PDB file of C-alpha atoms in Angstrom:
ATOM      1  CA  UNK A   1       4.840 -26.641   7.877  1.00  0.00           C
ATOM      2  CA  UNK A   2       4.643 -22.924   7.045  1.00  0.00           C
ATOM      3  CA  UNK A   3       1.461 -20.997   6.399  1.00  0.00           C
ATOM      4  CA  UNK A   4       0.617 -20.119   2.819  1.00  0.00           C
ATOM      5  CA  UNK A   5       1.456 -16.486   2.043  1.00  0.00           C
ATOM      6  CA  UNK A   6      -1.327 -14.079   1.123  1.00  0.00           C
ATOM      7  CA  UNK A   7      -1.291 -10.279   0.861  1.00  0.00           C
ATOM      8  CA  UNK A   8      -2.580  -8.680   4.034  1.00  0.00           C
ATOM      9  CA  UNK A   9      -5.065  -6.505   2.187  1.00  0.00           C
ATOM     10  CA  UNK A  10      -6.526  -5.879  -1.245  1.00  0.00           C
ATOM     11  CA  UNK A  11      -9.011  -3.192  -2.171  1.00  0.00           C
ATOM     12  CA  UNK A  12     -11.110  -2.252  -5.138  1.00  0.00           C
ATOM     13  CA  UNK A  13     -14.071  -0.169  -6.185  1.00  0.00           C
ATOM     14  CA  UNK A  14     -17.512  -1.631  -6.875  1.00  0.00           C
ATOM     15  CA  UNK A  15     -17.602  -3.333 -10.254  1.00  0.00           C
ATOM     16  CA  UNK A  16     -13.845  -3.818 -10.459  1.00  0.00           C
ATOM     17  CA  UNK A  17     -11.989  -7.117 -10.383  1.00  0.00           C
ATOM     18  CA  UNK A  18      -9.401  -8.015  -7.786  1.00  0.00           C
ATOM     19  CA  UNK A  19      -7.060 -10.975  -7.419  1.00  0.00           C
ATOM     20  CA  UNK A  20      -5.697 -12.477  -4.217  1.00  0.00           C
ATOM     21  CA  UNK A  21      -2.588 -14.617  -4.404  1.00  0.00           C
ATOM     22  CA  UNK A  22      -1.726 -17.611  -2.237  1.00  0.00           C
ATOM     23  CA  UNK A  23       1.897 -18.691  -2.345  1.00  0.00           C
ATOM     24  CA  UNK A  24       2.811 -22.150  -1.150  1.00  0.00           C
ATOM     25  CA  UNK A  25       5.433 -24.744  -1.963  1.00  0.00           C
ATOM     26  CA  UNK A  26       5.981 -27.919  -3.918  1.00  0.00           C
ATOM     27  CA  UNK A  27       4.885 -29.819  -0.800  1.00  0.00           C
ATOM     28  CA  UNK A  28       1.390 -28.394  -0.752  1.00  0.00           C
ATOM     29  CA  UNK A  29      -0.056 -26.065  -3.410  1.00  0.00           C
ATOM     30  CA  UNK A  30       2.221 -27.411  -6.112  1.00  0.00           C
ATOM     31  CA  UNK A  31       1.657 -31.090  -5.332  1.00  0.00           C
ATOM     32  CA  UNK A  32      -2.116 -31.365  -5.220  1.00  0.00           C
ATOM     33  CA  UNK A  33      -5.070 -29.897  -7.072  1.00  0.00           C
ATOM     34  CA  UNK A  34      -6.652 -29.261  -3.684  1.00  0.00           C
ATOM     35  CA  UNK A  35      -6.577 -25.554  -2.922  1.00  0.00           C
ATOM     36  CA  UNK A  36      -9.709 -24.160  -1.287  1.00  0.00           C
ATOM     37  CA  UNK A  37     -10.759 -20.601  -0.653  1.00  0.00           C
ATOM     38  CA  UNK A  38     -12.950 -19.383   2.203  1.00  0.00           C
ATOM     39  CA  UNK A  39     -14.836 -16.134   2.691  1.00  0.00           C
ATOM     40  CA  UNK A  40     -15.134 -15.007   6.302  1.00  0.00           C
ATOM     41  CA  UNK A  41     -17.309 -12.184   7.498  1.00  0.00           C
ATOM     42  CA  UNK A  42     -16.411 -11.381  11.132  1.00  0.00           C
ATOM     43  CA  UNK A  43     -18.759 -13.043  13.576  1.00  0.00           C
ATOM     44  CA  UNK A  44     -20.041 -15.490  10.996  1.00  0.00           C
ATOM     45  CA  UNK A  45     -19.098 -18.984   9.895  1.00  0.00           C
ATOM     46  CA  UNK A  46     -16.439 -19.108   7.183  1.00  0.00           C
ATOM     47  CA  UNK A  47     -17.869 -20.132   3.812  1.00  0.00           C
ATOM     48  CA  UNK A  48     -16.264 -22.353   1.183  1.00  0.00           C
ATOM     49  CA  UNK A  49     -16.262 -20.483  -2.143  1.00  0.00           C
ATOM     50  CA  UNK A  50     -13.675 -22.396  -4.209  1.00  0.00           C
ATOM     51  CA  UNK A  51     -12.580 -26.025  -3.891  1.00  0.00           C
ATOM     52  CA  UNK A  52     -10.127 -28.247  -5.757  1.00  0.00           C
ATOM     53  CA  UNK A  53      -8.285 -25.204  -7.159  1.00  0.00           C
ATOM     54  CA  UNK A  54     -11.016 -23.989  -9.511  1.00  0.00           C
ATOM     55  CA  UNK A  55     -14.426 -25.466  -8.646  1.00  0.00           C
ATOM     56  CA  UNK A  56     -17.305 -23.451  -7.241  1.00  0.00           C
ATOM     57  CA  UNK A  57     -19.600 -25.207  -4.781  1.00  0.00           C
ATOM     58  CA  UNK A  58     -23.279 -25.063  -5.532  1.00  0.00           C
ATOM     59  CA  UNK A  59     -24.785 -21.671  -4.765  1.00  0.00           C
ATOM     60  CA  UNK A  60     -21.534 -19.697  -4.931  1.00  0.00           C
ATOM     61  CA  UNK A  61     -21.598 -16.699  -7.255  1.00  0.00           C
ATOM     62  CA  UNK A  62     -19.771 -17.095 -10.552  1.00  0.00           C
ATOM     63  CA  UNK A  63     -18.064 -13.791  -9.769  1.00  0.00           C
ATOM     64  CA  UNK A  64     -15.616 -15.902  -7.744  1.00  0.00           C
ATOM     65  CA  UNK A  65     -13.032 -17.898  -9.673  1.00  0.00           C
ATOM     66  CA  UNK A  66      -9.902 -19.820  -8.754  1.00  0.00           C
ATOM     67  CA  UNK A  67      -6.733 -20.573 -10.654  1.00  0.00           C
ATOM     68  CA  UNK A  68      -3.263 -21.938 -10.038  1.00  0.00           C
ATOM     69  CA  UNK A  69       0.197 -21.759 -11.557  1.00  0.00           C
ATOM     70  CA  UNK A  70       2.969 -23.794 -10.032  1.00  0.00           C
ATOM     71  CA  UNK A  71       3.108 -23.222  -6.299  1.00  0.00           C
ATOM     72  CA  UNK A  72       0.815 -20.184  -6.319  1.00  0.00           C
ATOM     73  CA  UNK A  73      -2.963 -20.206  -6.341  1.00  0.00           C
ATOM     74  CA  UNK A  74      -5.169 -17.194  -6.966  1.00  0.00           C
ATOM     75  CA  UNK A  75      -8.712 -16.084  -6.237  1.00  0.00           C
ATOM     76  CA  UNK A  76     -10.323 -13.514  -8.516  1.00  0.00           C
ATOM     77  CA  UNK A  77     -13.450 -11.616  -7.565  1.00  0.00           C
ATOM     78  CA  UNK A  78     -15.107 -10.011 -10.578  1.00  0.00           C
ATOM     79  CA  UNK A  79     -17.684  -7.258 -10.448  1.00  0.00           C
ATOM     80  CA  UNK A  80     -16.776  -6.408  -6.860  1.00  0.00           C
ATOM     81  CA  UNK A  81     -19.798  -5.762  -4.623  1.00  0.00           C
ATOM     82  CA  UNK A  82     -20.059  -4.233  -1.144  1.00  0.00           C
ATOM     83  CA  UNK A  83     -20.992  -7.595   0.356  1.00  0.00           C
ATOM     84  CA  UNK A  84     -17.680  -9.023  -0.847  1.00  0.00           C
ATOM     85  CA  UNK A  85     -15.908  -7.036   1.860  1.00  0.00           C
ATOM     86  CA  UNK A  86     -14.594  -9.782   4.106  1.00  0.00           C
ATOM     87  CA  UNK A  87     -11.518 -11.793   4.993  1.00  0.00           C
ATOM     88  CA  UNK A  88     -10.419 -14.464   2.525  1.00  0.00           C
ATOM     89  CA  UNK A  89      -8.285 -17.502   3.306  1.00  0.00           C
ATOM     90  CA  UNK A  90      -6.718 -20.086   1.072  1.00  0.00           C
ATOM     91  CA  UNK A  91      -6.051 -23.624   2.233  1.00  0.00           C
ATOM     92  CA  UNK A  92      -4.140 -26.459   0.634  1.00  0.00           C
ATOM     93  CA  UNK A  93      -4.020 -30.182   1.236  1.00  0.00           C
ATOM     94  CA  UNK A  94      -0.465 -31.038   2.282  1.00  0.00           C
ATOM     95  CA  UNK A  95      -0.462 -34.815   2.404  1.00  0.00           C
ATOM     96  CA  UNK A  96      -1.110 -37.065   5.341  1.00  0.00           C
ATOM     97  CA  UNK A  97       2.167 -36.379   7.109  1.00  0.00           C
ATOM     98  CA  UNK A  98       2.335 -34.244  10.228  1.00  0.00           C
ATOM     99  CA  UNK A  99      -0.795 -32.250   9.477  1.00  0.00           C
ATOM    100  CA  UNK A 100      -2.965 -32.747   6.395  1.00  0.00           C
ATOM    101  CA  UNK A 101      -3.731 -29.121   5.592  1.00  0.00           C
ATOM    102  CA  UNK A 102      -2.062 -25.724   5.603  1.00  0.00           C
ATOM    103  CA  UNK A 103      -3.926 -22.416   5.817  1.00  0.00           C
ATOM    104  CA  UNK A 104      -3.111 -19.081   4.280  1.00  0.00           C
ATOM    105  CA  UNK A 105      -2.338 -15.966   6.289  1.00  0.00           C
ATOM    106  CA  UNK A 106      -5.579 -14.303   5.214  1.00  0.00           C
ATOM    107  CA  UNK A 107      -6.424 -11.256   3.108  1.00  0.00           C
ATOM    108  CA  UNK A 108      -8.736  -8.421   4.075  1.00  0.00           C
ATOM    109  CA  UNK A 109     -10.739  -7.281   1.055  1.00  0.00           C
ATOM    110  CA  UNK A 110     -12.035  -3.721   1.233  1.00  0.00           C
ATOM    111  CA  UNK A 111     -14.634  -2.372  -1.168  1.00  0.00           C
ATOM    112  CA  UNK A 112     -13.931   1.325  -1.555  1.00  0.00           C
TER     113      UNK A 112
ATOM    114  CA  UNK B   1     -28.969 -29.002   5.615  1.00  0.00           C
ATOM    115  CA  UNK B   2     -25.627 -29.331   7.350  1.00  0.00           C
ATOM    116  CA  UNK B   3     -25.564 -27.735  10.788  1.00  0.00           C
ATOM    117  CA  UNK B   4     -22.652 -27.457  13.202  1.00  0.00           C
ATOM    118  CA  UNK B   5     -23.294 -25.916  16.609  1.00  0.00           C
ATOM    119  CA  UNK B   6     -20.435 -25.258  18.992  1.00  0.00           C
ATOM    120  CA  UNK B   7     -20.838 -24.838  22.744  1.00  0.00           C
ATOM    121  CA  UNK B   8     -18.784 -24.797  25.914  1.00  0.00           C
ATOM    122  CA  UNK B   9     -16.830 -21.607  25.478  1.00  0.00           C
ATOM    123  CA  UNK B  10     -16.352 -19.115  28.262  1.00  0.00           C
ATOM    124  CA  UNK B  11     -13.918 -17.451  30.624  1.00  0.00           C
ATOM    125  CA  UNK B  12     -11.230 -19.633  32.171  1.00  0.00           C
ATOM    126  CA  UNK B  13      -8.143 -18.826  34.227  1.00  0.00           C
ATOM    127  CA  UNK B  14      -4.637 -19.481  32.924  1.00  0.00           C
ATOM    128  CA  UNK B  15      -3.681 -23.082  33.583  1.00  0.00           C
ATOM    129  CA  UNK B  16      -7.308 -24.133  33.595  1.00  0.00           C
ATOM    130  CA  UNK B  17      -9.242 -26.567  31.446  1.00  0.00           C
ATOM    131  CA  UNK B  18     -12.285 -26.396  29.216  1.00  0.00           C
ATOM    132  CA  UNK B  19     -14.202 -28.790  26.992  1.00  0.00           C
ATOM    133  CA  UNK B  20     -15.824 -27.590  23.790  1.00  0.00           C
ATOM    134  CA  UNK B  21     -18.577 -29.529  22.044  1.00  0.00           C
ATOM    135  CA  UNK B  22     -19.824 -29.441  18.480  1.00  0.00           C
ATOM    136  CA  UNK B  23     -23.160 -31.010  17.635  1.00  0.00           C
ATOM    137  CA  UNK B  24     -23.604 -31.984  14.002  1.00  0.00           C
ATOM    138  CA  UNK B  25     -26.631 -32.742  11.862  1.00  0.00           C
ATOM    139  CA  UNK B  26     -27.615 -33.009   8.211  1.00  0.00           C
ATOM    140  CA  UNK B  27     -24.971 -35.551   7.147  1.00  0.00           C
ATOM    141  CA  UNK B  28     -23.641 -39.022   7.985  1.00  0.00           C
ATOM    142  CA  UNK B  29     -21.434 -37.943  10.864  1.00  0.00           C
ATOM    143  CA  UNK B  30     -19.306 -41.079  11.177  1.00  0.00           C
ATOM    144  CA  UNK B  31     -18.253 -40.854   7.511  1.00  0.00           C
ATOM    145  CA  UNK B  32     -16.543 -37.514   7.921  1.00  0.00           C
ATOM    146  CA  UNK B  33     -13.406 -36.283   9.587  1.00  0.00           C
ATOM    147  CA  UNK B  34     -13.964 -33.202  11.717  1.00  0.00           C
ATOM    148  CA  UNK B  35     -11.719 -30.338  12.659  1.00  0.00           C
ATOM    149  CA  UNK B  36     -11.386 -27.445  15.090  1.00  0.00           C
ATOM    150  CA  UNK B  37      -9.959 -24.145  13.845  1.00  0.00           C
ATOM    151  CA  UNK B  38      -9.479 -21.003  15.932  1.00  0.00           C
ATOM    152  CA  UNK B  39      -9.091 -17.292  15.377  1.00  0.00           C
ATOM    153  CA  UNK B  40      -7.397 -15.190  18.018  1.00  0.00           C
ATOM    154  CA  UNK B  41      -8.340 -11.492  18.255  1.00  0.00           C
ATOM    155  CA  UNK B  42      -6.900  -9.630  15.280  1.00  0.00           C
ATOM    156  CA  UNK B  43      -5.282 -12.768  13.882  1.00  0.00           C
ATOM    157  CA  UNK B  44      -5.940 -15.236  11.088  1.00  0.00           C
ATOM    158  CA  UNK B  45      -7.376 -18.714  11.186  1.00  0.00           C
ATOM    159  CA  UNK B  46      -5.248 -21.438  12.800  1.00  0.00           C
ATOM    160  CA  UNK B  47      -5.707 -25.218  12.789  1.00  0.00           C
ATOM    161  CA  UNK B  48      -6.239 -26.727  16.222  1.00  0.00           C
ATOM    162  CA  UNK B  49      -6.939 -30.397  15.566  1.00  0.00           C
ATOM    163  CA  UNK B  50      -8.427 -32.980  13.208  1.00  0.00           C
ATOM    164  CA  UNK B  51     -10.054 -36.329  13.937  1.00  0.00           C
ATOM    165  CA  UNK B  52     -10.924 -39.007  11.399  1.00  0.00           C
ATOM    166  CA  UNK B  53     -14.444 -40.346  11.025  1.00  0.00           C
ATOM    167  CA  UNK B  54     -13.654 -43.448  13.040  1.00  0.00           C
ATOM    168  CA  UNK B  55     -11.803 -41.448  15.660  1.00  0.00           C
ATOM    169  CA  UNK B  56      -8.676 -43.552  15.216  1.00  0.00           C
ATOM    170  CA  UNK B  57      -6.514 -40.843  13.651  1.00  0.00           C
ATOM    171  CA  UNK B  58      -5.918 -37.432  15.169  1.00  0.00           C
ATOM    172  CA  UNK B  59      -3.707 -34.525  14.190  1.00  0.00           C
ATOM    173  CA  UNK B  60      -2.437 -31.517  16.155  1.00  0.00           C
ATOM    174  CA  UNK B  61      -0.159 -28.585  15.339  1.00  0.00           C
ATOM    175  CA  UNK B  62       2.809 -28.008  17.624  1.00  0.00           C
ATOM    176  CA  UNK B  63       1.085 -25.020  19.264  1.00  0.00           C
ATOM    177  CA  UNK B  64      -1.439 -27.247  21.058  1.00  0.00           C
ATOM    178  CA  UNK B  65       0.161 -30.696  20.975  1.00  0.00           C
ATOM    179  CA  UNK B  66       0.191 -32.257  24.441  1.00  0.00           C
ATOM    180  CA  UNK B  67      -2.350 -29.762  25.824  1.00  0.00           C
ATOM    181  CA  UNK B  68      -5.404 -30.231  23.592  1.00  0.00           C
ATOM    182  CA  UNK B  69      -7.179 -33.463  22.735  1.00  0.00           C
ATOM    183  CA  UNK B  70      -9.908 -34.076  20.188  1.00  0.00           C
ATOM    184  CA  UNK B  71     -12.455 -36.857  20.473  1.00  0.00           C
ATOM    185  CA  UNK B  72     -15.831 -37.780  19.047  1.00  0.00           C
ATOM    186  CA  UNK B  73     -18.954 -39.720  19.899  1.00  0.00           C
ATOM    187  CA  UNK B  74     -20.482 -40.941  16.653  1.00  0.00           C
ATOM    188  CA  UNK B  75     -23.602 -42.149  18.468  1.00  0.00           C
ATOM    189  CA  UNK B  76     -24.271 -38.538  19.468  1.00  0.00           C
ATOM    190  CA  UNK B  77     -22.939 -36.881  16.282  1.00  0.00           C
ATOM    191  CA  UNK B  78     -20.709 -34.769  18.482  1.00  0.00           C
ATOM    192  CA  UNK B  79     -17.042 -33.851  18.390  1.00  0.00           C
ATOM    193  CA  UNK B  80     -15.207 -32.526  21.426  1.00  0.00           C
ATOM    194  CA  UNK B  81     -12.115 -30.460  22.084  1.00  0.00           C
ATOM    195  CA  UNK B  82     -10.546 -30.974  25.490  1.00  0.00           C
ATOM    196  CA  UNK B  83      -8.258 -28.075  26.342  1.00  0.00           C
ATOM    197  CA  UNK B  84      -5.829 -28.239  29.251  1.00  0.00           C
ATOM    198  CA  UNK B  85      -3.087 -25.950  30.582  1.00  0.00           C
ATOM    199  CA  UNK B  86      -4.750 -23.016  28.891  1.00  0.00           C
ATOM    200  CA  UNK B  87      -2.712 -19.907  28.168  1.00  0.00           C
ATOM    201  CA  UNK B  88      -3.651 -16.323  27.383  1.00  0.00           C
ATOM    202  CA  UNK B  89      -2.651 -16.958  23.767  1.00  0.00           C
ATOM    203  CA  UNK B  90      -5.354 -19.637  23.497  1.00  0.00           C
ATOM    204  CA  UNK B  91      -7.966 -16.869  23.691  1.00  0.00           C
ATOM    205  CA  UNK B  92      -9.873 -17.145  20.436  1.00  0.00           C
ATOM    206  CA  UNK B  93     -13.092 -18.006  18.685  1.00  0.00           C
ATOM    207  CA  UNK B  94     -13.075 -21.765  18.148  1.00  0.00           C
ATOM    208  CA  UNK B  95     -14.809 -23.074  15.034  1.00  0.00           C
ATOM    209  CA  UNK B  96     -15.900 -26.633  14.394  1.00  0.00           C
ATOM    210  CA  UNK B  97     -15.830 -27.713  10.759  1.00  0.00           C
ATOM    211  CA  UNK B  98     -16.651 -30.731   8.620  1.00  0.00           C
ATOM    212  CA  UNK B  99     -14.182 -32.314   6.213  1.00  0.00           C
ATOM    213  CA  UNK B 100     -15.367 -33.870   2.973  1.00  0.00           C
ATOM    214  CA  UNK B 101     -15.483 -37.650   2.909  1.00  0.00           C
ATOM    215  CA  UNK B 102     -12.546 -37.771   0.467  1.00  0.00           C
ATOM    216  CA  UNK B 103     -10.557 -35.319   2.657  1.00  0.00           C
ATOM    217  CA  UNK B 104     -10.347 -32.879  -0.271  1.00  0.00           C
ATOM    218  CA  UNK B 105     -11.831 -29.889   1.517  1.00  0.00           C
ATOM    219  CA  UNK B 106     -13.262 -28.458   4.703  1.00  0.00           C
ATOM    220  CA  UNK B 107     -16.733 -27.694   3.414  1.00  0.00           C
ATOM    221  CA  UNK B 108     -18.928 -26.533   6.303  1.00  0.00           C
ATOM    222  CA  UNK B 109     -18.170 -24.479   9.390  1.00  0.00           C
ATOM    223  CA  UNK B 110     -20.019 -23.612  12.564  1.00  0.00           C
ATOM    224  CA  UNK B 111     -20.504 -20.111  13.940  1.00  0.00           C
ATOM    225  CA  UNK B 112     -17.863 -20.561  16.617  1.00  0.00           C
ATOM    226  CA  UNK B 113     -17.625 -20.302  20.391  1.00  0.00           C
ATOM    227  CA  UNK B 114     -15.473 -17.794  22.262  1.00  0.00           C
ATOM    228  CA  UNK B 115     -12.839 -18.943  24.717  1.00  0.00           C
ATOM    229  CA  UNK B 116     -11.217 -16.294  26.901  1.00  0.00           C
ATOM    230  CA  UNK B 117      -8.230 -17.201  29.049  1.00  0.00           C
ATOM    231  CA  UNK B 118      -7.681 -14.531  31.661  1.00  0.00           C
ATOM    232  CA  UNK B 119      -7.278 -14.081  35.380  1.00  0.00           C
TER     233      UNK B 119
END
């Protein structure tokens, strides 16, 4: 079970939009509508910001949006703000075989 | 409010053992699978183990299989991670997290506890 592939880093200026990709396979991302995205500020608990490919949990800013095409999911952050600088991870359900979930490699978002 | 509080981290010598605990509150503990995820210095998040709500089913990645064991005490709303034969590469922050009842997502995480394996 290989990790989902994310770009190591993405940057943008305040107010801009950025998109983070998450490439998986037909065994995980492409098989289930169950991709999640997490925001992780170092030293803090990771926070769920997108679930089930496109849904935002209660209280999450609508500047965060999720999408998916085939085996690749994406997270878009609109109107980039300084507090968005963090690490972002995708995660996909992978069935109840050897291990139910697979994580992404993580993306460092820098606000210039 | 969901709360997950990890404890038990610390400095341990290579080959040693450690038990982490995660106390949960704010939800029906026995209805939810729980998981441990770690982050080594400068690295990304990595699954360590998962246990079903009943405790009957457990999952481990190859990196810890045979060395780590997850368990839970639903009467105490606590999940444990028993770590044996620790290696330097097990040095990491260990996070406890809650899985949704339908297993769709990992929805809440604790703040983590640091485990350092060094002589």
